[in-house]
mmCIF file of N, CA and C in Angstrom:
data_model
loop_
_atom_site.group_PDB
_atom_site.id
_atom_site.type_symbol
_atom_site.label_atom_id
_atom_site.label_comp_id
_atom_site.label_asym_id
_atom_site.label_seq_id
_atom_site.Cartn_x
_atom_site.Cartn_y
_atom_site.Cartn_z
ATOM 1 N N MET A 1 -217.731 57.284 -20.513
ATOM 2 C CA MET A 1 -218.033 57.024 -21.803
ATOM 3 C C MET A 1 -217.828 58.354 -22.622
ATOM 4 N N SER A 2 -217.087 58.224 -23.683
ATOM 5 C CA SER A 2 -216.974 59.307 -24.785
ATOM 6 C C SER A 2 -218.193 59.872 -25.133
ATOM 7 N N ALA A 3 -217.995 61.250 -25.358
ATOM 8 C CA ALA A 3 -219.341 61.435 -26.238
ATOM 9 C C ALA A 3 -219.597 61.475 -27.663
ATOM 10 N N THR A 4 -218.269 61.190 -28.119
ATOM 11 C CA THR A 4 -218.467 60.182 -29.783
ATOM 12 C C THR A 4 -218.815 58.940 -29.871
ATOM 13 N N GLY A 5 -218.491 58.523 -28.542
ATOM 14 C CA GLY A 5 -218.346 56.831 -28.881
ATOM 15 C C GLY A 5 -217.005 56.345 -28.835
ATOM 16 N N LEU A 6 -215.967 57.498 -29.928
ATOM 17 C CA LEU A 6 -214.649 57.446 -30.177
ATOM 18 C C LEU A 6 -213.395 58.315 -29.438
ATOM 19 N N GLU A 7 -212.954 57.457 -28.311
ATOM 20 C CA GLU A 7 -212.303 57.974 -27.403
ATOM 21 C C GLU A 7 -211.063 58.766 -28.105
ATOM 22 N N VAL A 8 -210.358 58.277 -29.321
ATOM 23 C CA VAL A 8 -209.010 58.868 -29.762
ATOM 24 C C VAL A 8 -209.857 60.399 -30.716
ATOM 25 N N LEU A 9 -210.826 60.290 -30.482
ATOM 26 C CA LEU A 9 -211.245 61.726 -31.379
ATOM 27 C C LEU A 9 -211.574 62.610 -29.763
ATOM 28 N N ASP A 10 -211.978 62.119 -29.057
ATOM 29 C CA ASP A 10 -212.556 62.719 -28.320
ATOM 30 C C ASP A 10 -211.083 64.002 -27.300
ATOM 31 N N ARG A 11 -210.154 62.682 -27.194
ATOM 32 C CA ARG A 11 -208.631 62.867 -26.674
ATOM 33 C C ARG A 11 -208.048 64.112 -27.413
ATOM 34 N N THR A 12 -208.110 63.844 -28.756
ATOM 35 C CA THR A 12 -207.832 65.095 -29.258
ATOM 36 C C THR A 12 -208.350 66.096 -29.658
ATOM 37 N N TRP A 13 -209.834 66.274 -29.641
ATOM 38 C CA TRP A 13 -210.693 67.627 -29.122
ATOM 39 C C TRP A 13 -210.016 68.182 -28.177
ATOM 40 N N GLN A 14 -210.043 67.481 -26.961
ATOM 41 C CA GLN A 14 -209.357 68.062 -25.936
ATOM 42 C C GLN A 14 -207.967 68.697 -25.941
ATOM 43 N N LYS A 15 -207.426 67.907 -26.220
ATOM 44 C CA LYS A 15 -205.909 68.436 -26.544
ATOM 45 C C LYS A 15 -205.820 69.491 -27.614
ATOM 46 N N THR A 16 -206.236 69.563 -28.598
ATOM 47 C CA THR A 16 -206.543 70.496 -29.322
ATOM 48 C C THR A 16 -207.166 72.111 -28.673
ATOM 49 N N HIS A 17 -208.386 72.124 -28.039
ATOM 50 C CA HIS A 17 -208.592 72.855 -27.253
ATOM 51 C C HIS A 17 -207.660 73.245 -26.335
ATOM 52 N N GLU A 18 -206.956 72.479 -25.425
ATOM 53 C CA GLU A 18 -205.973 72.909 -24.612
ATOM 54 C C GLU A 18 -204.659 73.679 -24.943
ATOM 55 N N TRP A 19 -204.448 73.435 -26.343
ATOM 56 C CA TRP A 19 -203.188 74.250 -27.278
ATOM 57 C C TRP A 19 -203.874 75.553 -27.342
ATOM 58 N N VAL A 20 -205.045 75.228 -28.041
ATOM 59 C CA VAL A 20 -205.460 76.825 -28.473
ATOM 60 C C VAL A 20 -205.889 78.009 -27.158
ATOM 61 N N ASN A 21 -206.290 77.162 -26.194
ATOM 62 C CA ASN A 21 -206.621 77.964 -24.883
ATOM 63 C C ASN A 21 -205.272 78.508 -24.449
ATOM 64 N N GLU A 22 -204.281 77.910 -24.474
ATOM 65 C CA GLU A 22 -203.090 78.310 -23.568
ATOM 66 C C GLU A 22 -202.367 79.571 -24.720
ATOM 67 N N LEU A 23 -202.722 78.971 -26.211
ATOM 68 C CA LEU A 23 -202.230 80.216 -26.934
ATOM 69 C C LEU A 23 -202.901 81.129 -26.755
ATOM 70 N N ARG A 24 -204.225 81.342 -26.987
ATOM 71 C CA ARG A 24 -205.213 82.271 -26.389
ATOM 72 C C ARG A 24 -204.450 83.183 -25.406
ATOM 73 N N ASP A 25 -204.622 82.584 -24.380
ATOM 74 C CA ASP A 25 -204.160 82.970 -23.194
ATOM 75 C C ASP A 25 -202.825 83.839 -23.231
ATOM 76 N N ARG A 26 -201.735 83.033 -23.794
ATOM 77 C CA ARG A 26 -200.515 83.805 -23.930
ATOM 78 C C ARG A 26 -200.792 84.953 -24.623
ATOM 79 N N LEU A 27 -201.289 84.814 -25.578
ATOM 80 C CA LEU A 27 -201.624 86.252 -26.526
ATOM 81 C C LEU A 27 -202.369 87.137 -25.682
ATOM 82 N N ASP A 28 -203.400 86.643 -25.279
ATOM 83 C CA ASP A 28 -204.251 87.785 -24.436
ATOM 84 C C ASP A 28 -205.346 88.248 -25.695
ATOM 85 N N TRP A 29 -205.895 87.206 -26.086
ATOM 86 C CA TRP A 29 -206.717 87.683 -27.146
ATOM 87 C C TRP A 29 -208.069 86.706 -26.960
ATOM 88 N N SER A 30 -209.167 87.473 -27.563
ATOM 89 C CA SER A 30 -210.626 87.106 -27.106
ATOM 90 C C SER A 30 -211.299 86.161 -28.013
ATOM 91 N N SER A 31 -210.197 85.730 -28.895
ATOM 92 C CA SER A 31 -210.971 85.065 -30.207
ATOM 93 C C SER A 31 -210.312 83.668 -30.406
ATOM 94 N N ASP A 32 -211.259 82.631 -30.095
ATOM 95 C CA ASP A 32 -210.194 81.203 -30.390
ATOM 96 C C ASP A 32 -210.373 80.649 -31.878
ATOM 97 N N ARG A 33 -210.973 81.425 -32.598
ATOM 98 C CA ARG A 33 -210.990 81.247 -34.303
ATOM 99 C C ARG A 33 -209.537 81.801 -34.565
ATOM 100 N N ASP A 34 -209.496 83.181 -34.003
ATOM 101 C CA ASP A 34 -208.199 83.994 -34.264
ATOM 102 C C ASP A 34 -207.101 83.541 -34.065
ATOM 103 N N THR A 35 -207.006 82.868 -32.744
ATOM 104 C CA THR A 35 -205.935 81.958 -32.140
ATOM 105 C C THR A 35 -205.402 80.549 -32.723
ATOM 106 N N LEU A 36 -206.507 79.653 -33.361
ATOM 107 C CA LEU A 36 -206.132 78.717 -34.118
ATOM 108 C C LEU A 36 -205.558 79.113 -35.554
ATOM 109 N N ARG A 37 -206.240 80.492 -35.933
ATOM 110 C CA ARG A 37 -205.530 80.823 -37.481
ATOM 111 C C ARG A 37 -204.108 81.269 -37.549
ATOM 112 N N LEU A 38 -203.659 81.626 -36.216
ATOM 113 C CA LEU A 38 -202.391 82.557 -36.169
ATOM 114 C C LEU A 38 -201.664 81.248 -35.563
ATOM 115 N N LEU A 39 -201.999 80.029 -35.206
ATOM 116 C CA LEU A 39 -201.307 78.943 -34.733
ATOM 117 C C LEU A 39 -201.181 77.928 -36.227
ATOM 118 N N ARG A 40 -202.276 77.965 -36.720
ATOM 119 C CA ARG A 40 -201.954 77.228 -37.989
ATOM 120 C C ARG A 40 -201.079 77.852 -38.958
ATOM 121 N N VAL A 41 -201.264 79.016 -39.302
ATOM 122 C CA VAL A 41 -200.274 79.760 -40.223
ATOM 123 C C VAL A 41 -198.853 79.581 -39.855
ATOM 124 N N THR A 42 -198.768 79.929 -38.590
ATOM 125 C CA THR A 42 -197.510 79.819 -38.503
ATOM 126 C C THR A 42 -196.519 78.423 -38.460
ATOM 127 N N LEU A 43 -197.445 77.308 -38.036
ATOM 128 C CA LEU A 43 -196.977 75.699 -38.324
ATOM 129 C C LEU A 43 -196.738 75.975 -39.758
ATOM 130 N N HIS A 44 -197.574 76.513 -40.581
ATOM 131 C CA HIS A 44 -197.365 76.550 -42.019
ATOM 132 C C HIS A 44 -196.018 76.641 -42.586
ATOM 133 N N GLN A 45 -195.789 77.908 -41.594
ATOM 134 C CA GLN A 45 -194.736 78.858 -42.207
ATOM 135 C C GLN A 45 -193.152 77.951 -41.776
ATOM 136 N N ILE A 46 -193.529 77.158 -40.656
ATOM 137 C CA ILE A 46 -192.443 76.528 -40.167
ATOM 138 C C ILE A 46 -192.361 75.257 -41.119
ATOM 139 N N ARG A 47 -193.275 74.472 -41.435
ATOM 140 C CA ARG A 47 -193.247 73.534 -42.101
ATOM 141 C C ARG A 47 -192.998 73.695 -43.506
ATOM 142 N N ASP A 48 -192.632 75.075 -43.973
ATOM 143 C CA ASP A 48 -192.580 75.357 -45.519
ATOM 144 C C ASP A 48 -191.099 75.504 -45.243
ATOM 145 N N ARG A 49 -190.255 75.586 -44.176
ATOM 146 C CA ARG A 49 -188.798 76.157 -44.231
ATOM 147 C C ARG A 49 -188.175 75.074 -43.588
ATOM 148 N N VAL A 50 -188.350 73.887 -43.332
ATOM 149 C CA VAL A 50 -187.672 72.821 -42.944
ATOM 150 C C VAL A 50 -187.620 71.519 -43.307
ATOM 151 N N HIS A 51 -186.455 70.628 -43.605
ATOM 152 C CA HIS A 51 -186.541 69.493 -44.393
ATOM 153 C C HIS A 51 -187.879 68.447 -44.126
ATOM 154 N N VAL A 52 -188.226 67.934 -44.903
ATOM 155 C CA VAL A 52 -189.438 67.098 -44.842
ATOM 156 C C VAL A 52 -189.424 65.958 -43.518
ATOM 157 N N ASN A 53 -187.999 65.587 -43.491
ATOM 158 C CA ASN A 53 -187.998 64.923 -42.243
ATOM 159 C C ASN A 53 -188.467 65.397 -40.936
ATOM 160 N N GLU A 54 -187.926 66.752 -40.628
ATOM 161 C CA GLU A 54 -187.929 67.405 -39.473
ATOM 162 C C GLU A 54 -189.354 67.575 -39.678
ATOM 163 N N THR A 55 -190.753 68.022 -40.324
ATOM 164 C CA THR A 55 -191.407 68.166 -40.632
ATOM 165 C C THR A 55 -192.572 66.923 -39.717
ATOM 166 N N ALA A 56 -192.561 65.613 -40.346
ATOM 167 C CA ALA A 56 -192.816 64.564 -40.250
ATOM 168 C C ALA A 56 -192.170 64.445 -38.542
ATOM 169 N N GLN A 57 -191.171 64.598 -38.235
ATOM 170 C CA GLN A 57 -191.103 64.571 -36.681
ATOM 171 C C GLN A 57 -191.752 65.459 -36.034
ATOM 172 N N LEU A 58 -191.638 66.452 -36.279
ATOM 173 C CA LEU A 58 -192.716 67.368 -35.444
ATOM 174 C C LEU A 58 -194.237 67.359 -35.558
ATOM 175 N N SER A 59 -194.803 66.780 -36.719
ATOM 176 C CA SER A 59 -195.931 66.567 -36.497
ATOM 177 C C SER A 59 -196.464 65.267 -36.000
ATOM 178 N N ALA A 60 -195.073 64.203 -35.617
ATOM 179 C CA ALA A 60 -195.708 63.249 -34.628
ATOM 180 C C ALA A 60 -196.045 63.839 -33.259
ATOM 181 N N GLN A 61 -195.716 65.200 -32.687
ATOM 182 C CA GLN A 61 -196.096 65.494 -31.453
ATOM 183 C C GLN A 61 -196.985 66.587 -31.421
ATOM 184 N N LEU A 62 -197.892 66.722 -32.512
ATOM 185 C CA LEU A 62 -199.134 67.654 -32.549
ATOM 186 C C LEU A 62 -200.039 66.690 -31.866
ATOM 187 N N PRO A 63 -201.394 67.428 -31.566
ATOM 188 C CA PRO A 63 -202.403 66.482 -31.808
ATOM 189 C C PRO A 63 -203.155 66.332 -33.131
ATOM 190 N N ILE A 64 -203.820 65.395 -33.207
ATOM 191 C CA ILE A 64 -204.339 64.644 -34.408
ATOM 192 C C ILE A 64 -204.613 66.028 -35.130
ATOM 193 N N MET A 65 -205.962 66.639 -34.443
ATOM 194 C CA MET A 65 -206.574 67.799 -35.491
ATOM 195 C C MET A 65 -205.616 69.142 -35.709
ATOM 196 N N ILE A 66 -204.663 69.000 -34.612
ATOM 197 C CA ILE A 66 -203.744 70.108 -35.192
ATOM 198 C C ILE A 66 -202.111 69.847 -36.501
ATOM 199 N N ARG A 67 -202.224 68.436 -36.600
ATOM 200 C CA ARG A 67 -201.505 67.999 -37.390
ATOM 201 C C ARG A 67 -202.329 67.692 -38.884
ATOM 202 N N GLY A 68 -203.701 67.398 -38.623
ATOM 203 C CA GLY A 68 -204.130 67.657 -40.067
ATOM 204 C C GLY A 68 -204.183 69.151 -40.804
ATOM 205 N N MET A 69 -204.152 69.923 -39.682
ATOM 206 C CA MET A 69 -203.915 71.201 -39.806
ATOM 207 C C MET A 69 -203.000 71.431 -40.608
ATOM 208 N N PHE A 70 -201.761 71.243 -40.163
ATOM 209 C CA PHE A 70 -200.474 71.292 -40.447
ATOM 210 C C PHE A 70 -200.186 70.679 -41.709
ATOM 211 N N PHE A 71 -200.758 69.596 -42.128
ATOM 212 C CA PHE A 71 -200.184 69.517 -43.345
ATOM 213 C C PHE A 71 -201.075 69.912 -44.945
ATOM 214 N N GLU A 72 -202.384 70.510 -43.987
ATOM 215 C CA GLU A 72 -203.385 70.997 -44.732
ATOM 216 C C GLU A 72 -202.371 72.143 -46.005
ATOM 217 N N GLY A 73 -202.717 71.792 -47.451
ATOM 218 C CA GLY A 73 -201.973 72.375 -48.392
ATOM 219 C C GLY A 73 -200.470 72.133 -48.840
ATOM 220 N N TRP A 74 -200.078 71.152 -47.946
ATOM 221 C CA TRP A 74 -198.497 71.072 -47.989
ATOM 222 C C TRP A 74 -197.826 70.493 -49.394
ATOM 223 N N GLN A 75 -197.206 70.796 -49.903
ATOM 224 C CA GLN A 75 -196.439 70.298 -51.334
ATOM 225 C C GLN A 75 -194.719 70.381 -50.742
ATOM 226 N N PRO A 76 -195.011 68.811 -50.643
ATOM 227 C CA PRO A 76 -193.253 68.541 -50.094
ATOM 228 C C PRO A 76 -192.257 68.839 -51.491
ATOM 229 N N HIS A 77 -193.019 68.695 -52.310
ATOM 230 C CA HIS A 77 -191.858 68.891 -53.388
ATOM 231 C C HIS A 77 -191.453 70.650 -53.672
ATOM 232 N N LEU A 78 -191.898 71.563 -52.891
ATOM 233 C CA LEU A 78 -191.298 72.764 -52.802
ATOM 234 C C LEU A 78 -190.966 73.391 -51.818
ATOM 235 N N VAL A 79 -190.244 72.434 -50.738
ATOM 236 C CA VAL A 79 -189.885 72.955 -49.469
ATOM 237 C C VAL A 79 -188.575 72.450 -49.527
ATOM 238 N N PRO A 80 -187.680 73.425 -49.258
ATOM 239 C CA PRO A 80 -187.914 74.582 -48.071
ATOM 240 C C PRO A 80 -188.161 75.583 -48.902
ATOM 241 N N VAL A 81 -188.927 76.382 -48.560
ATOM 242 C CA VAL A 81 -189.143 77.748 -49.466
ATOM 243 C C VAL A 81 -188.026 78.553 -49.383
ATOM 244 N N PRO A 82 -187.553 79.700 -50.473
ATOM 245 C CA PRO A 82 -186.453 80.260 -50.478
ATOM 246 C C PRO A 82 -186.579 81.659 -49.325
ATOM 247 N N GLY A 83 -187.727 82.282 -48.969
ATOM 248 C CA GLY A 83 -187.658 83.018 -47.787
ATOM 249 C C GLY A 83 -186.391 82.523 -46.883
ATOM 250 N N ARG A 84 -185.772 83.434 -46.358
ATOM 251 C CA ARG A 84 -184.288 83.342 -45.578
ATOM 252 C C ARG A 84 -184.189 83.999 -44.300
ATOM 253 N N ARG A 85 -185.091 85.148 -44.407
ATOM 254 C CA ARG A 85 -185.075 86.173 -43.412
ATOM 255 C C ARG A 85 -185.998 86.262 -42.306
ATOM 256 N N ALA A 86 -185.993 86.569 -41.393
ATOM 257 C CA ALA A 86 -186.966 86.678 -40.308
ATOM 258 C C ALA A 86 -188.278 87.617 -40.652
ATOM 259 N N ALA A 87 -187.776 88.374 -41.346
ATOM 260 C CA ALA A 87 -188.454 89.437 -42.291
ATOM 261 C C ALA A 87 -189.941 88.699 -43.054
ATOM 262 N N ASP A 88 -189.036 87.651 -44.058
ATOM 263 C CA ASP A 88 -189.983 87.976 -44.815
ATOM 264 C C ASP A 88 -190.898 86.384 -43.929
ATOM 265 N N PHE A 89 -190.530 85.747 -43.168
ATOM 266 C CA PHE A 89 -191.048 84.575 -42.162
ATOM 267 C C PHE A 89 -192.660 85.475 -41.272
ATOM 268 N N VAL A 90 -192.306 86.832 -41.088
ATOM 269 C CA VAL A 90 -193.137 87.557 -40.366
ATOM 270 C C VAL A 90 -194.125 87.999 -41.337
ATOM 271 N N THR A 91 -193.994 88.513 -42.992
ATOM 272 C CA THR A 91 -194.190 88.980 -43.472
ATOM 273 C C THR A 91 -195.376 87.729 -44.197
ATOM 274 N N ALA A 92 -195.199 86.824 -44.651
ATOM 275 C CA ALA A 92 -195.422 85.484 -44.674
ATOM 276 C C ALA A 92 -196.967 85.060 -43.751
ATOM 277 N N VAL A 93 -196.525 85.368 -42.466
ATOM 278 C CA VAL A 93 -197.697 84.925 -41.350
ATOM 279 C C VAL A 93 -198.558 86.086 -41.567
ATOM 280 N N GLU A 94 -198.264 87.275 -41.723
ATOM 281 C CA GLU A 94 -199.069 88.256 -41.902
ATOM 282 C C GLU A 94 -200.058 88.286 -43.049
ATOM 283 N N ARG A 95 -199.430 88.050 -43.849
ATOM 284 C CA ARG A 95 -200.048 87.646 -45.192
ATOM 285 C C ARG A 95 -201.406 86.792 -45.231
ATOM 286 N N HIS A 96 -200.940 85.828 -44.386
ATOM 287 C CA HIS A 96 -202.138 84.723 -44.333
ATOM 288 C C HIS A 96 -202.836 84.863 -42.907
ATOM 289 N N VAL A 97 -202.665 85.785 -41.851
ATOM 290 C CA VAL A 97 -203.501 86.046 -40.827
ATOM 291 C C VAL A 97 -204.817 86.804 -41.031
ATOM 292 N N GLY A 98 -204.472 87.528 -42.130
ATOM 293 C CA GLY A 98 -205.447 88.365 -42.434
ATOM 294 C C GLY A 98 -205.740 89.503 -42.018
ATOM 295 N N ASP A 99 -207.401 89.134 -41.458
ATOM 296 C CA ASP A 99 -207.870 90.527 -40.988
ATOM 297 C C ASP A 99 -208.132 90.225 -39.143
ATOM 298 N N VAL A 100 -206.973 89.788 -38.444
ATOM 299 C CA VAL A 100 -206.996 89.430 -37.354
ATOM 300 C C VAL A 100 -206.757 90.657 -36.437
ATOM 301 N N VAL A 101 -207.739 91.326 -36.217
ATOM 302 C CA VAL A 101 -207.948 92.926 -35.432
ATOM 303 C C VAL A 101 -206.577 92.881 -34.232
ATOM 304 N N GLU A 102 -206.412 91.900 -33.399
ATOM 305 C CA GLU A 102 -205.893 91.776 -31.908
ATOM 306 C C GLU A 102 -204.063 91.083 -32.687
ATOM 307 N N TYR A 103 -204.176 90.698 -33.692
ATOM 308 C CA TYR A 103 -202.433 90.588 -34.033
ATOM 309 C C TYR A 103 -201.587 91.639 -33.925
ATOM 310 N N ARG A 104 -200.555 91.687 -33.409
ATOM 311 C CA ARG A 104 -199.362 92.636 -32.863
ATOM 312 C C ARG A 104 -198.193 92.249 -33.784
ATOM 313 N N GLY A 105 -197.977 91.700 -34.630
ATOM 314 C CA GLY A 105 -197.011 90.842 -35.345
ATOM 315 C C GLY A 105 -195.856 90.113 -34.567
ATOM 316 N N GLN A 106 -194.813 90.342 -35.107
ATOM 317 C CA GLN A 106 -194.016 89.386 -34.707
ATOM 318 C C GLN A 106 -193.709 88.843 -32.997
ATOM 319 N N GLN A 107 -194.516 89.682 -32.169
ATOM 320 C CA GLN A 107 -194.326 89.545 -30.780
ATOM 321 C C GLN A 107 -195.378 88.216 -30.727
ATOM 322 N N ASP A 108 -196.248 88.372 -31.194
ATOM 323 C CA ASP A 108 -197.337 87.212 -31.461
ATOM 324 C C ASP A 108 -197.298 86.067 -32.107
ATOM 325 N N ILE A 109 -196.149 86.009 -32.740
ATOM 326 C CA ILE A 109 -195.750 84.756 -33.766
ATOM 327 C C ILE A 109 -194.405 84.110 -32.541
ATOM 328 N N VAL A 110 -193.792 84.988 -31.691
ATOM 329 C CA VAL A 110 -192.988 84.497 -30.732
ATOM 330 C C VAL A 110 -193.844 84.078 -29.518
ATOM 331 N N LYS A 111 -195.108 84.151 -29.291
ATOM 332 C CA LYS A 111 -195.623 83.445 -28.126
ATOM 333 C C LYS A 111 -196.323 82.116 -29.053
ATOM 334 N N VAL A 112 -196.108 82.228 -30.432
ATOM 335 C CA VAL A 112 -196.545 80.874 -30.791
ATOM 336 C C VAL A 112 -195.404 79.973 -30.757
ATOM 337 N N PHE A 113 -194.254 80.106 -30.751
ATOM 338 C CA PHE A 113 -193.010 79.672 -30.485
ATOM 339 C C PHE A 113 -192.969 79.152 -29.001
ATOM 340 N N LYS A 114 -193.384 79.944 -28.103
ATOM 341 C CA LYS A 114 -193.387 79.553 -26.805
ATOM 342 C C LYS A 114 -194.213 78.797 -26.591
ATOM 343 N N LEU A 115 -195.270 78.787 -26.965
ATOM 344 C CA LEU A 115 -196.103 77.734 -27.172
ATOM 345 C C LEU A 115 -195.399 76.352 -27.430
ATOM 346 N N LEU A 116 -195.219 76.445 -28.472
ATOM 347 C CA LEU A 116 -194.578 75.030 -29.295
ATOM 348 C C LEU A 116 -193.541 74.553 -28.176
ATOM 349 N N ASN A 117 -192.424 75.462 -27.643
ATOM 350 C CA ASN A 117 -191.444 75.145 -26.745
ATOM 351 C C ASN A 117 -192.169 74.754 -25.345
ATOM 352 N N ALA A 118 -193.273 74.809 -25.121
ATOM 353 C CA ALA A 118 -193.993 74.184 -23.669
ATOM 354 C C ALA A 118 -194.803 72.911 -24.511
ATOM 355 N N ARG A 119 -195.056 72.819 -25.251
ATOM 356 C CA ARG A 119 -195.999 71.592 -25.801
ATOM 357 C C ARG A 119 -194.969 70.448 -26.914
ATOM 358 N N ILE A 120 -193.863 70.485 -27.182
ATOM 359 C CA ILE A 120 -193.072 69.849 -28.313
ATOM 360 C C ILE A 120 -191.736 69.574 -27.069
ATOM 361 N N SER A 121 -191.152 68.249 -27.456
ATOM 362 C CA SER A 121 -190.227 67.951 -26.452
ATOM 363 C C SER A 121 -189.013 68.941 -26.830
ATOM 364 N N PRO A 122 -187.945 69.188 -25.838
ATOM 365 C CA PRO A 122 -186.872 70.239 -26.140
ATOM 366 C C PRO A 122 -186.006 69.620 -27.417
ATOM 367 N N GLY A 123 -185.932 68.409 -27.401
ATOM 368 C CA GLY A 123 -184.956 67.601 -28.767
ATOM 369 C C GLY A 123 -185.256 67.741 -29.901
ATOM 370 N N GLN A 124 -186.673 67.961 -29.965
ATOM 371 C CA GLN A 124 -187.259 68.104 -31.408
ATOM 372 C C GLN A 124 -187.323 69.574 -31.958
ATOM 373 N N ILE A 125 -188.004 70.440 -30.783
ATOM 374 C CA ILE A 125 -187.654 72.145 -30.808
ATOM 375 C C ILE A 125 -186.273 72.434 -31.480
ATOM 376 N N ASN A 126 -185.194 71.826 -30.748
ATOM 377 C CA ASN A 126 -183.950 72.101 -30.877
ATOM 378 C C ASN A 126 -183.614 71.556 -32.479
ATOM 379 N N ASP A 127 -184.040 70.859 -33.046
ATOM 380 C CA ASP A 127 -184.317 69.937 -34.463
ATOM 381 C C ASP A 127 -184.797 70.813 -35.485
ATOM 382 N N ILE A 128 -185.794 71.429 -35.040
ATOM 383 C CA ILE A 128 -186.612 72.359 -35.949
ATOM 384 C C ILE A 128 -186.379 73.694 -35.850
ATOM 385 N N ARG A 129 -185.399 74.241 -34.989
ATOM 386 C CA ARG A 129 -184.730 75.548 -34.540
ATOM 387 C C ARG A 129 -183.648 75.394 -35.538
ATOM 388 N N GLY A 130 -182.733 74.049 -35.388
ATOM 389 C CA GLY A 130 -181.339 74.062 -35.903
ATOM 390 C C GLY A 130 -181.622 73.914 -37.868
ATOM 391 N N ASN A 131 -182.931 73.677 -38.120
ATOM 392 C CA ASN A 131 -183.180 73.545 -39.327
ATOM 393 C C ASN A 131 -183.520 74.881 -40.304
ATOM 394 N N LEU A 132 -183.950 76.001 -39.398
ATOM 395 C CA LEU A 132 -184.599 77.258 -39.891
ATOM 396 C C LEU A 132 -182.950 77.791 -40.073
ATOM 397 N N PRO A 133 -183.390 78.884 -41.121
ATOM 398 C CA PRO A 133 -182.105 79.525 -41.237
ATOM 399 C C PRO A 133 -181.785 80.680 -40.160
ATOM 400 N N GLU A 134 -180.662 80.707 -39.689
ATOM 401 C CA GLU A 134 -180.245 81.617 -38.720
ATOM 402 C C GLU A 134 -180.969 82.862 -38.092
ATOM 403 N N ASP A 135 -181.835 83.726 -39.234
ATOM 404 C CA ASP A 135 -182.373 85.085 -39.167
ATOM 405 C C ASP A 135 -183.640 84.517 -38.445
ATOM 406 N N ILE A 136 -184.284 83.360 -39.214
ATOM 407 C CA ILE A 136 -185.564 82.888 -38.558
ATOM 408 C C ILE A 136 -185.390 82.380 -37.315
ATOM 409 N N ARG A 137 -184.261 81.511 -37.107
ATOM 410 C CA ARG A 137 -184.091 80.901 -35.678
ATOM 411 C C ARG A 137 -184.199 82.163 -34.546
ATOM 412 N N SER A 138 -183.602 83.429 -34.815
ATOM 413 C CA SER A 138 -183.333 84.444 -33.479
ATOM 414 C C SER A 138 -184.651 84.416 -33.239
ATOM 415 N N LEU A 139 -185.794 84.400 -33.974
ATOM 416 C CA LEU A 139 -186.898 84.867 -33.175
ATOM 417 C C LEU A 139 -187.723 83.876 -32.179
ATOM 418 N N TRP A 140 -186.970 82.819 -32.570
ATOM 419 C CA TRP A 140 -187.757 81.733 -31.508
ATOM 420 C C TRP A 140 -186.859 81.169 -30.507
ATOM 421 N N PRO A 141 -187.043 81.621 -29.378
ATOM 422 C CA PRO A 141 -186.296 81.438 -28.015
ATOM 423 C C PRO A 141 -186.234 80.033 -28.046
ATOM 424 N N GLU A 142 -185.033 79.750 -27.330
ATOM 425 C CA GLU A 142 -184.418 78.453 -26.940
ATOM 426 C C GLU A 142 -185.494 77.719 -26.315
ATOM 427 N N PRO A 143 -185.476 76.471 -26.275
ATOM 428 C CA PRO A 143 -186.653 75.831 -25.048
ATOM 429 C C PRO A 143 -185.887 75.931 -23.455
#
C-alpha cells in the first residue's frame, strides 16, 4: 500500500530522494537542502543554455519532482542565454547557490554533471553536451 494512496507520487518522492542522496554522497556534504539547491541551480543553468527541444528531452528523464524544479521560473523566449564561457556558467551557479558553506565551486558542479551522467541516458547527455558552448562542455565529463 502506498503512503499517500498515490503510487506515482510515492515513486517520484523516492526517486528524488535517491538522486539527492547520491549527489550528497558524491559531494560529501551534510545537508540535503544544500545538495538539492546545487542540483536545481545547476540544472537551471544547463536549461538556460540549450535549445528548447533539448530542454524538453532532458526533462523527460528527470524524476517528476526534479522536473518541476527544473522548469521553475523558465522563460523559453529568453534562451539560450548569452554566457558562452565556463567561467560565466560557474559564476551563475555561484550567484544562485548562495551561502552554502560546503560549496567548493567548479569541482562540485562537475559532481552534478557526473550524477547526470549516471542517471540520464548517454545519448541524451551527449545531445545536451553537444548543445552547450565548447568552453562549458569542457567542464562536463563524457558519459
